[in-house]
Amino acid sequence: MCVNPAHRYTRVAIVLHWLMAALILGNIVLIWVVERLPEAHIRLAIDTHKSVGILVLGLFALRLLWRLGHRPPASPAGMGAIEQRLAQAGHVLFYVLIFAMPFSGWLHDSAWRSAAEFPMRLFGLFEWPRIGWIMAMEPFQKQQLHHLFGEVHEWLANIFYVLFALHVLAALKHQCVDHQPQFKRMWF
Ligand code: HEM
């Protein structure tokens, strides 16, 4: 089935969508397997997780700017008002999570007691700053924040898993049950 170009996302939005999806999912898999890696590879894996997360934060800023200047295509014909509202709410929650997941990771890492001894290098290329006011805190306070931000980081990821599953199920429903070319709206 062909898609009217007015019902398709822009090329930039499509590239950012798939690139960010791959980076976020890859980053989650990386942190899931980290404990099974040989000791010598763990530091590199965690450093890569941090770098990919910061890259996602940068791409999020680009995506948001692009979105502010380009309206998304109209909802597929035949989509009910409630479904449209749910889809919009899901997209807003995705934006919130895609910002909050890496940002909470950055806060968590900035509160790490050994942060000063182990500067963060973005993909090993150059030093990426930690958040100064957190690093300057008293060790006990910092330890508490480290724990808190770690919990927040984990919980945001848990919410993301649920939203991601709903997103995939909704896309499959439109594609397979409603026979709407949903996938093609977000493909080249
Ligand atoms: C795409 C963005 C990101 C996603 C989806 C993500 C996801 C996750 C997940 C699922 C965990 C495991 C939580 C748990 O079960 O305990 C985790 C841990 C962690 N994340 Fe992230 N994260 C992201 C970005 C970042 C960033 C930007 C940083 C720091 C600059 C960071 C630092 C950490 C650290 C230090 C841990 C704990 C690793 C360990 O010691 O095992 N994350 N992250």
PDB file of C-alpha atoms and ligand atoms in Angstrom:
ATOM      1  CA  MET A   1       0.000   0.000   0.000  1.00  0.00           C
ATOM      2  CA  CYS A   2       1.376   3.473  -0.942  1.00  0.00           C
ATOM      3  CA  VAL A   3       1.631   6.297   1.588  1.00  0.00           C
ATOM      4  CA  ASN A   4       0.610   9.829   0.735  1.00  0.00           C
ATOM      5  CA  PRO A   5       3.785  11.970   1.326  1.00  0.00           C
ATOM      6  CA  ALA A   6       1.687  14.239   3.579  1.00  0.00           C
ATOM      7  CA  HIS A   7       1.175  11.231   5.870  1.00  0.00           C
ATOM      8  CA  ARG A   8       4.876  10.442   6.138  1.00  0.00           C
ATOM      9  CA  TYR A   9       7.460  11.814   8.591  1.00  0.00           C
ATOM     10  CA  THR A  10      10.275  13.945   7.200  1.00  0.00           C
ATOM     11  CA  ARG A  11      13.544  12.217   6.262  1.00  0.00           C
ATOM     12  CA  VAL A  12      15.386  13.902   9.158  1.00  0.00           C
ATOM     13  CA  ALA A  13      12.730  12.748  11.654  1.00  0.00           C
ATOM     14  CA  ILE A  14      12.962   9.189  10.267  1.00  0.00           C
ATOM     15  CA  VAL A  15      16.787   9.097  10.509  1.00  0.00           C
ATOM     16  CA  LEU A  16      16.690  10.450  14.071  1.00  0.00           C
ATOM     17  CA  HIS A  17      13.906   8.034  15.080  1.00  0.00           C
ATOM     18  CA  TRP A  18      15.767   4.881  13.975  1.00  0.00           C
ATOM     19  CA  LEU A  19      19.214   6.101  15.022  1.00  0.00           C
ATOM     20  CA  MET A  20      18.012   6.999  18.523  1.00  0.00           C
ATOM     21  CA  ALA A  21      16.011   3.755  18.827  1.00  0.00           C
ATOM     22  CA  ALA A  22      19.120   1.727  17.930  1.00  0.00           C
ATOM     23  CA  LEU A  23      21.349   3.681  20.344  1.00  0.00           C
ATOM     24  CA  ILE A  24      18.894   3.495  23.259  1.00  0.00           C
ATOM     25  CA  LEU A  25      18.155  -0.225  22.829  1.00  0.00           C
ATOM     26  CA  GLY A  26      21.851  -0.981  22.296  1.00  0.00           C
ATOM     27  CA  ASN A  27      22.709   0.981  25.439  1.00  0.00           C
ATOM     28  CA  ILE A  28      20.167  -0.997  27.471  1.00  0.00           C
ATOM     29  CA  VAL A  29      21.490  -4.326  26.184  1.00  0.00           C
ATOM     30  CA  LEU A  30      25.049  -3.198  26.944  1.00  0.00           C
ATOM     31  CA  ILE A  31      24.233  -2.454  30.588  1.00  0.00           C
ATOM     32  CA  TRP A  32      22.224  -5.692  30.927  1.00  0.00           C
ATOM     33  CA  VAL A  33      25.200  -7.823  29.856  1.00  0.00           C
ATOM     34  CA  VAL A  34      27.841  -5.811  31.713  1.00  0.00           C
ATOM     35  CA  GLU A  35      27.983  -8.153  34.714  1.00  0.00           C
ATOM     36  CA  ARG A  36      28.623 -11.177  32.485  1.00  0.00           C
ATOM     37  CA  LEU A  37      31.642  -9.552  30.808  1.00  0.00           C
ATOM     38  CA  PRO A  38      35.193 -10.423  31.859  1.00  0.00           C
ATOM     39  CA  GLU A  39      36.463  -8.094  34.588  1.00  0.00           C
ATOM     40  CA  ALA A  40      38.905  -6.401  32.170  1.00  0.00           C
ATOM     41  CA  HIS A  41      36.053  -5.227  29.887  1.00  0.00           C
ATOM     42  CA  ILE A  42      33.622  -3.900  32.479  1.00  0.00           C
ATOM     43  CA  ARG A  43      35.079  -0.382  32.757  1.00  0.00           C
ATOM     44  CA  LEU A  44      35.133   0.047  28.968  1.00  0.00           C
ATOM     45  CA  ALA A  45      31.513  -1.172  28.725  1.00  0.00           C
ATOM     46  CA  ILE A  46      30.292   1.272  31.404  1.00  0.00           C
ATOM     47  CA  ASP A  47      32.267   4.140  29.829  1.00  0.00           C
ATOM     48  CA  THR A  48      30.715   3.296  26.440  1.00  0.00           C
ATOM     49  CA  HIS A  49      27.249   3.213  28.075  1.00  0.00           C
ATOM     50  CA  LYS A  50      27.846   6.743  29.416  1.00  0.00           C
ATOM     51  CA  SER A  51      29.119   8.047  26.046  1.00  0.00           C
ATOM     52  CA  VAL A  52      26.201   6.565  24.087  1.00  0.00           C
ATOM     53  CA  GLY A  53      23.807   8.067  26.662  1.00  0.00           C
ATOM     54  CA  ILE A  54      25.314  11.555  26.242  1.00  0.00           C
ATOM     55  CA  LEU A  55      25.090  11.136  22.450  1.00  0.00           C
ATOM     56  CA  VAL A  56      21.382  10.296  22.860  1.00  0.00           C
ATOM     57  CA  LEU A  57      20.966  13.470  24.930  1.00  0.00           C
ATOM     58  CA  GLY A  58      22.511  15.530  22.083  1.00  0.00           C
ATOM     59  CA  LEU A  59      20.361  13.811  19.456  1.00  0.00           C
ATOM     60  CA  PHE A  60      17.322  14.414  21.668  1.00  0.00           C
ATOM     61  CA  ALA A  61      18.032  18.172  21.544  1.00  0.00           C
ATOM     62  CA  LEU A  62      18.238  17.979  17.718  1.00  0.00           C
ATOM     63  CA  ARG A  63      15.043  15.927  17.532  1.00  0.00           C
ATOM     64  CA  LEU A  64      13.197  18.397  19.736  1.00  0.00           C
ATOM     65  CA  LEU A  65      14.353  21.387  17.672  1.00  0.00           C
ATOM     66  CA  TRP A  66      13.333  19.600  14.465  1.00  0.00           C
ATOM     67  CA  ARG A  67       9.955  18.687  15.954  1.00  0.00           C
ATOM     68  CA  LEU A  68       9.313  22.302  16.997  1.00  0.00           C
ATOM     69  CA  GLY A  69       9.837  23.451  13.400  1.00  0.00           C
ATOM     70  CA  HIS A  70       8.068  20.544  11.635  1.00  0.00           C
ATOM     71  CA  ARG A  71       4.584  19.342  12.461  1.00  0.00           C
ATOM     72  CA  PRO A  72       4.216  15.548  12.413  1.00  0.00           C
ATOM     73  CA  PRO A  73       1.960  14.108   9.684  1.00  0.00           C
ATOM     74  CA  ALA A  74      -1.768  13.800  10.339  1.00  0.00           C
ATOM     75  CA  SER A  75      -2.909  10.600  12.098  1.00  0.00           C
ATOM     76  CA  PRO A  76      -3.816   7.722   9.783  1.00  0.00           C
ATOM     77  CA  ALA A  77      -7.400   7.858   8.457  1.00  0.00           C
ATOM     78  CA  GLY A  78      -9.810   5.787  10.518  1.00  0.00           C
ATOM     79  CA  MET A  79      -7.934   6.258  13.796  1.00  0.00           C
ATOM     80  CA  GLY A  80     -10.418   7.033  16.594  1.00  0.00           C
ATOM     81  CA  ALA A  81     -10.196  10.153  18.787  1.00  0.00           C
ATOM     82  CA  ILE A  82      -9.251   8.154  21.910  1.00  0.00           C
ATOM     83  CA  GLU A  83      -6.544   6.270  20.055  1.00  0.00           C
ATOM     84  CA  GLN A  84      -5.163   9.566  18.727  1.00  0.00           C
ATOM     85  CA  ARG A  85      -5.057  11.006  22.254  1.00  0.00           C
ATOM     86  CA  LEU A  86      -3.306   7.883  23.576  1.00  0.00           C
ATOM     87  CA  ALA A  87      -0.766   7.997  20.746  1.00  0.00           C
ATOM     88  CA  GLN A  88      -0.041  11.681  21.452  1.00  0.00           C
ATOM     89  CA  ALA A  89       0.322  11.040  25.193  1.00  0.00           C
ATOM     90  CA  GLY A  90       2.681   8.131  24.445  1.00  0.00           C
ATOM     91  CA  HIS A  91       4.829  10.314  22.198  1.00  0.00           C
ATOM     92  CA  VAL A  92       5.080  13.054  24.848  1.00  0.00           C
ATOM     93  CA  LEU A  93       6.071  10.438  27.457  1.00  0.00           C
ATOM     94  CA  PHE A  94       8.742   9.122  25.068  1.00  0.00           C
ATOM     95  CA  TYR A  95      10.205  12.633  24.766  1.00  0.00           C
ATOM     96  CA  VAL A  96      10.233  13.008  28.564  1.00  0.00           C
ATOM     97  CA  LEU A  97      11.931   9.624  29.060  1.00  0.00           C
ATOM     98  CA  ILE A  98      14.466  10.076  26.274  1.00  0.00           C
ATOM     99  CA  PHE A  99      15.589  13.255  28.002  1.00  0.00           C
ATOM    100  CA  ALA A 100      15.271  12.051  31.602  1.00  0.00           C
ATOM    101  CA  MET A 101      17.010   8.651  31.190  1.00  0.00           C
ATOM    102  CA  PRO A 102      20.384  10.014  30.044  1.00  0.00           C
ATOM    103  CA  PHE A 103      20.103  13.115  32.228  1.00  0.00           C
ATOM    104  CA  SER A 104      19.505  11.040  35.388  1.00  0.00           C
ATOM    105  CA  GLY A 105      22.483   8.852  34.358  1.00  0.00           C
ATOM    106  CA  TRP A 106      24.636  11.968  34.091  1.00  0.00           C
ATOM    107  CA  LEU A 107      23.453  13.144  37.543  1.00  0.00           C
ATOM    108  CA  HIS A 108      24.131   9.644  38.978  1.00  0.00           C
ATOM    109  CA  ASP A 109      27.615   9.591  37.473  1.00  0.00           C
ATOM    110  CA  SER A 110      28.387  13.136  38.685  1.00  0.00           C
ATOM    111  CA  ALA A 111      27.564  12.037  42.258  1.00  0.00           C
ATOM    112  CA  TRP A 112      29.939   9.030  42.037  1.00  0.00           C
ATOM    113  CA  ARG A 113      32.500   9.360  44.843  1.00  0.00           C
ATOM    114  CA  SER A 114      35.400   8.450  42.517  1.00  0.00           C
ATOM    115  CA  ALA A 115      34.286  10.796  39.711  1.00  0.00           C
ATOM    116  CA  ALA A 116      37.235  13.171  40.270  1.00  0.00           C
ATOM    117  CA  GLU A 117      39.794  10.327  39.919  1.00  0.00           C
ATOM    118  CA  PHE A 118      38.145   8.915  36.779  1.00  0.00           C
ATOM    119  CA  PRO A 119      37.295  11.763  34.383  1.00  0.00           C
ATOM    120  CA  MET A 120      34.644  10.856  31.854  1.00  0.00           C
ATOM    121  CA  ARG A 121      35.921  10.818  28.257  1.00  0.00           C
ATOM    122  CA  LEU A 122      33.321  10.887  25.495  1.00  0.00           C
ATOM    123  CA  PHE A 123      34.085   7.809  23.347  1.00  0.00           C
ATOM    124  CA  GLY A 124      37.668   8.196  24.572  1.00  0.00           C
ATOM    125  CA  LEU A 125      38.015  11.395  22.493  1.00  0.00           C
ATOM    126  CA  PHE A 126      37.798  14.281  24.964  1.00  0.00           C
ATOM    127  CA  GLU A 127      36.799  14.960  28.546  1.00  0.00           C
ATOM    128  CA  TRP A 128      33.065  15.321  29.134  1.00  0.00           C
ATOM    129  CA  PRO A 129      32.220  17.515  32.175  1.00  0.00           C
ATOM    130  CA  ARG A 130      30.477  16.176  35.264  1.00  0.00           C
ATOM    131  CA  ILE A 131      27.884  18.431  36.919  1.00  0.00           C
ATOM    132  CA  GLY A 132      29.958  20.815  39.080  1.00  0.00           C
ATOM    133  CA  TRP A 133      27.526  21.559  41.925  1.00  0.00           C
ATOM    134  CA  ILE A 134      27.051  17.842  42.559  1.00  0.00           C
ATOM    135  CA  MET A 135      30.785  17.102  42.503  1.00  0.00           C
ATOM    136  CA  ALA A 136      31.357  19.914  45.004  1.00  0.00           C
ATOM    137  CA  MET A 137      29.020  18.384  47.619  1.00  0.00           C
ATOM    138  CA  GLU A 138      29.985  16.786  50.926  1.00  0.00           C
ATOM    139  CA  PRO A 139      30.857  13.052  50.479  1.00  0.00           C
ATOM    140  CA  PHE A 140      27.906  11.810  52.595  1.00  0.00           C
ATOM    141  CA  GLN A 141      25.373  13.977  50.752  1.00  0.00           C
ATOM    142  CA  LYS A 142      26.924  12.929  47.440  1.00  0.00           C
ATOM    143  CA  GLN A 143      26.614   9.265  48.370  1.00  0.00           C
ATOM    144  CA  GLN A 144      22.909   9.724  49.109  1.00  0.00           C
ATOM    145  CA  LEU A 145      22.349  11.515  45.799  1.00  0.00           C
ATOM    146  CA  HIS A 146      24.320   8.823  43.959  1.00  0.00           C
ATOM    147  CA  HIS A 147      21.920   6.224  45.329  1.00  0.00           C
ATOM    148  CA  LEU A 148      18.818   8.337  44.632  1.00  0.00           C
ATOM    149  CA  PHE A 149      19.772   9.172  41.033  1.00  0.00           C
ATOM    150  CA  GLY A 150      20.695   5.523  40.449  1.00  0.00           C
ATOM    151  CA  GLU A 151      17.200   4.469  41.564  1.00  0.00           C
ATOM    152  CA  VAL A 152      15.592   7.167  39.380  1.00  0.00           C
ATOM    153  CA  HIS A 153      17.720   6.057  36.410  1.00  0.00           C
ATOM    154  CA  GLU A 154      16.624   2.450  36.887  1.00  0.00           C
ATOM    155  CA  TRP A 155      12.925   3.329  37.319  1.00  0.00           C
ATOM    156  CA  LEU A 156      12.856   5.523  34.245  1.00  0.00           C
ATOM    157  CA  ALA A 157      14.265   2.571  32.305  1.00  0.00           C
ATOM    158  CA  ASN A 158      11.516   0.325  33.752  1.00  0.00           C
ATOM    159  CA  ILE A 159       8.831   2.779  32.584  1.00  0.00           C
ATOM    160  CA  PHE A 160      10.568   2.916  29.200  1.00  0.00           C
ATOM    161  CA  TYR A 161      10.318  -0.900  28.804  1.00  0.00           C
ATOM    162  CA  VAL A 162       6.532  -0.771  29.306  1.00  0.00           C
ATOM    163  CA  LEU A 163       6.068   2.196  26.974  1.00  0.00           C
ATOM    164  CA  PHE A 164       8.303   0.611  24.348  1.00  0.00           C
ATOM    165  CA  ALA A 165       6.276  -2.640  24.447  1.00  0.00           C
ATOM    166  CA  LEU A 166       3.008  -0.672  24.082  1.00  0.00           C
ATOM    167  CA  HIS A 167       4.511   1.347  21.208  1.00  0.00           C
ATOM    168  CA  VAL A 168       5.494  -1.796  19.289  1.00  0.00           C
ATOM    169  CA  LEU A 169       2.123  -3.475  19.975  1.00  0.00           C
ATOM    170  CA  ALA A 170       0.215  -0.369  18.809  1.00  0.00           C
ATOM    171  CA  ALA A 171       2.303  -0.163  15.614  1.00  0.00           C
ATOM    172  CA  LEU A 172       1.678  -3.879  14.930  1.00  0.00           C
ATOM    173  CA  LYS A 173      -2.064  -3.469  15.542  1.00  0.00           C
ATOM    174  CA  HIS A 174      -2.303  -0.603  13.029  1.00  0.00           C
ATOM    175  CA  GLN A 175      -0.198  -2.491  10.526  1.00  0.00           C
ATOM    176  CA  CYS A 176      -1.699  -5.995  10.840  1.00  0.00           C
ATOM    177  CA  VAL A 177      -5.210  -5.594  12.291  1.00  0.00           C
ATOM    178  CA  ASP A 178      -6.308  -2.192  10.913  1.00  0.00           C
ATOM    179  CA  HIS A 179      -4.269  -2.683   7.698  1.00  0.00           C
ATOM    180  CA  GLN A 180      -2.943   0.888   7.861  1.00  0.00           C
ATOM    181  CA  PRO A 181       0.559   1.387   6.377  1.00  0.00           C
ATOM    182  CA  GLN A 182       1.777   2.547   9.797  1.00  0.00           C
ATOM    183  CA  PHE A 183       5.348   1.316   9.414  1.00  0.00           C
ATOM    184  CA  LYS A 184       5.808   3.112   6.092  1.00  0.00           C
ATOM    185  CA  ARG A 185       5.010   6.457   7.710  1.00  0.00           C
ATOM    186  CA  MET A 186       8.287   6.087   9.616  1.00  0.00           C
ATOM    187  CA  TRP A 187      10.330   4.521   6.800  1.00  0.00           C
ATOM    188  CA  PHE A 188      12.182   5.915   3.803  1.00  0.00           C
TER     189      PHE A 188
HETATM  190  C1  HEM B   1      20.075   6.300  26.348  1.00  0.00           C
HETATM  191  C2  HEM B   1      20.288   6.683  27.570  1.00  0.00           C
HETATM  192  C3  HEM B   1      20.438   5.730  28.714  1.00  0.00           C
HETATM  193  C4  HEM B   1      19.729   4.586  28.996  1.00  0.00           C
HETATM  194  C5  HEM B   1      18.564   4.001  28.225  1.00  0.00           C
HETATM  195  C6  HEM B   1      20.288   4.025  30.212  1.00  0.00           C
HETATM  196  C7  HEM B   1      19.830   2.862  30.831  1.00  0.00           C
HETATM  197  C8  HEM B   1      20.422   2.286  31.941  1.00  0.00           C
HETATM  198  C9  HEM B   1      19.958   1.077  32.582  1.00  0.00           C
HETATM  199  C10 HEM B   1      18.751   0.249  32.145  1.00  0.00           C
HETATM  200  C11 HEM B   1      20.775   0.832  33.622  1.00  0.00           C
HETATM  201  C12 HEM B   1      20.682  -0.343  34.617  1.00  0.00           C
HETATM  202  C13 HEM B   1      19.904   0.138  35.825  1.00  0.00           C
HETATM  203  C14 HEM B   1      19.807  -0.954  36.852  1.00  0.00           C
HETATM  204  O1  HEM B   1      19.087  -1.914  36.585  1.00  0.00           O
HETATM  205  O2  HEM B   1      20.459  -0.804  37.893  1.00  0.00           O
HETATM  206  C15 HEM B   1      21.790   1.859  33.649  1.00  0.00           C
HETATM  207  C16 HEM B   1      22.838   1.938  34.553  1.00  0.00           C
HETATM  208  C17 HEM B   1      23.790   2.946  34.586  1.00  0.00           C
HETATM  209  N1  HEM B   1      23.828   4.064  33.779  1.00  0.00           N
HETATM  210 FE1  HEM B   1      22.576   4.431  32.234  1.00  0.00          FE
HETATM  211  N2  HEM B   1      21.323   4.835  30.637  1.00  0.00           N
HETATM  212  C18 HEM B   1      21.447   5.884  29.766  1.00  0.00           C
HETATM  213  C19 HEM B   1      22.351   6.933  29.854  1.00  0.00           C
HETATM  214  C20 HEM B   1      23.333   7.076  30.821  1.00  0.00           C
HETATM  215  C21 HEM B   1      24.257   8.201  30.938  1.00  0.00           C
HETATM  216  C22 HEM B   1      24.261   9.425  30.029  1.00  0.00           C
HETATM  217  C23 HEM B   1      25.075   7.932  31.979  1.00  0.00           C
HETATM  218  C24 HEM B   1      26.213   8.756  32.562  1.00  0.00           C
HETATM  219  C25 HEM B   1      26.805   9.782  31.982  1.00  0.00           C
HETATM  220  C26 HEM B   1      24.675   6.657  32.538  1.00  0.00           C
HETATM  221  C27 HEM B   1      25.288   6.046  33.622  1.00  0.00           C
HETATM  222  C28 HEM B   1      24.910   4.829  34.164  1.00  0.00           C
HETATM  223  C29 HEM B   1      25.614   4.185  35.251  1.00  0.00           C
HETATM  224  C30 HEM B   1      26.874   4.682  35.949  1.00  0.00           C
HETATM  225  C31 HEM B   1      24.909   2.990  35.509  1.00  0.00           C
HETATM  226  C32 HEM B   1      25.263   1.925  36.555  1.00  0.00           C
HETATM  227  C33 HEM B   1      26.242   0.970  35.871  1.00  0.00           C
HETATM  228  C34 HEM B   1      26.745  -0.061  36.852  1.00  0.00           C
HETATM  229  O3  HEM B   1      27.545   0.311  37.690  1.00  0.00           O
HETATM  230  O4  HEM B   1      26.316  -1.231  36.743  1.00  0.00           O
HETATM  231  N3  HEM B   1      23.615   6.175  31.816  1.00  0.00           N
HETATM  232  N4  HEM B   1      21.550   2.736  32.623  1.00  0.00           N
END
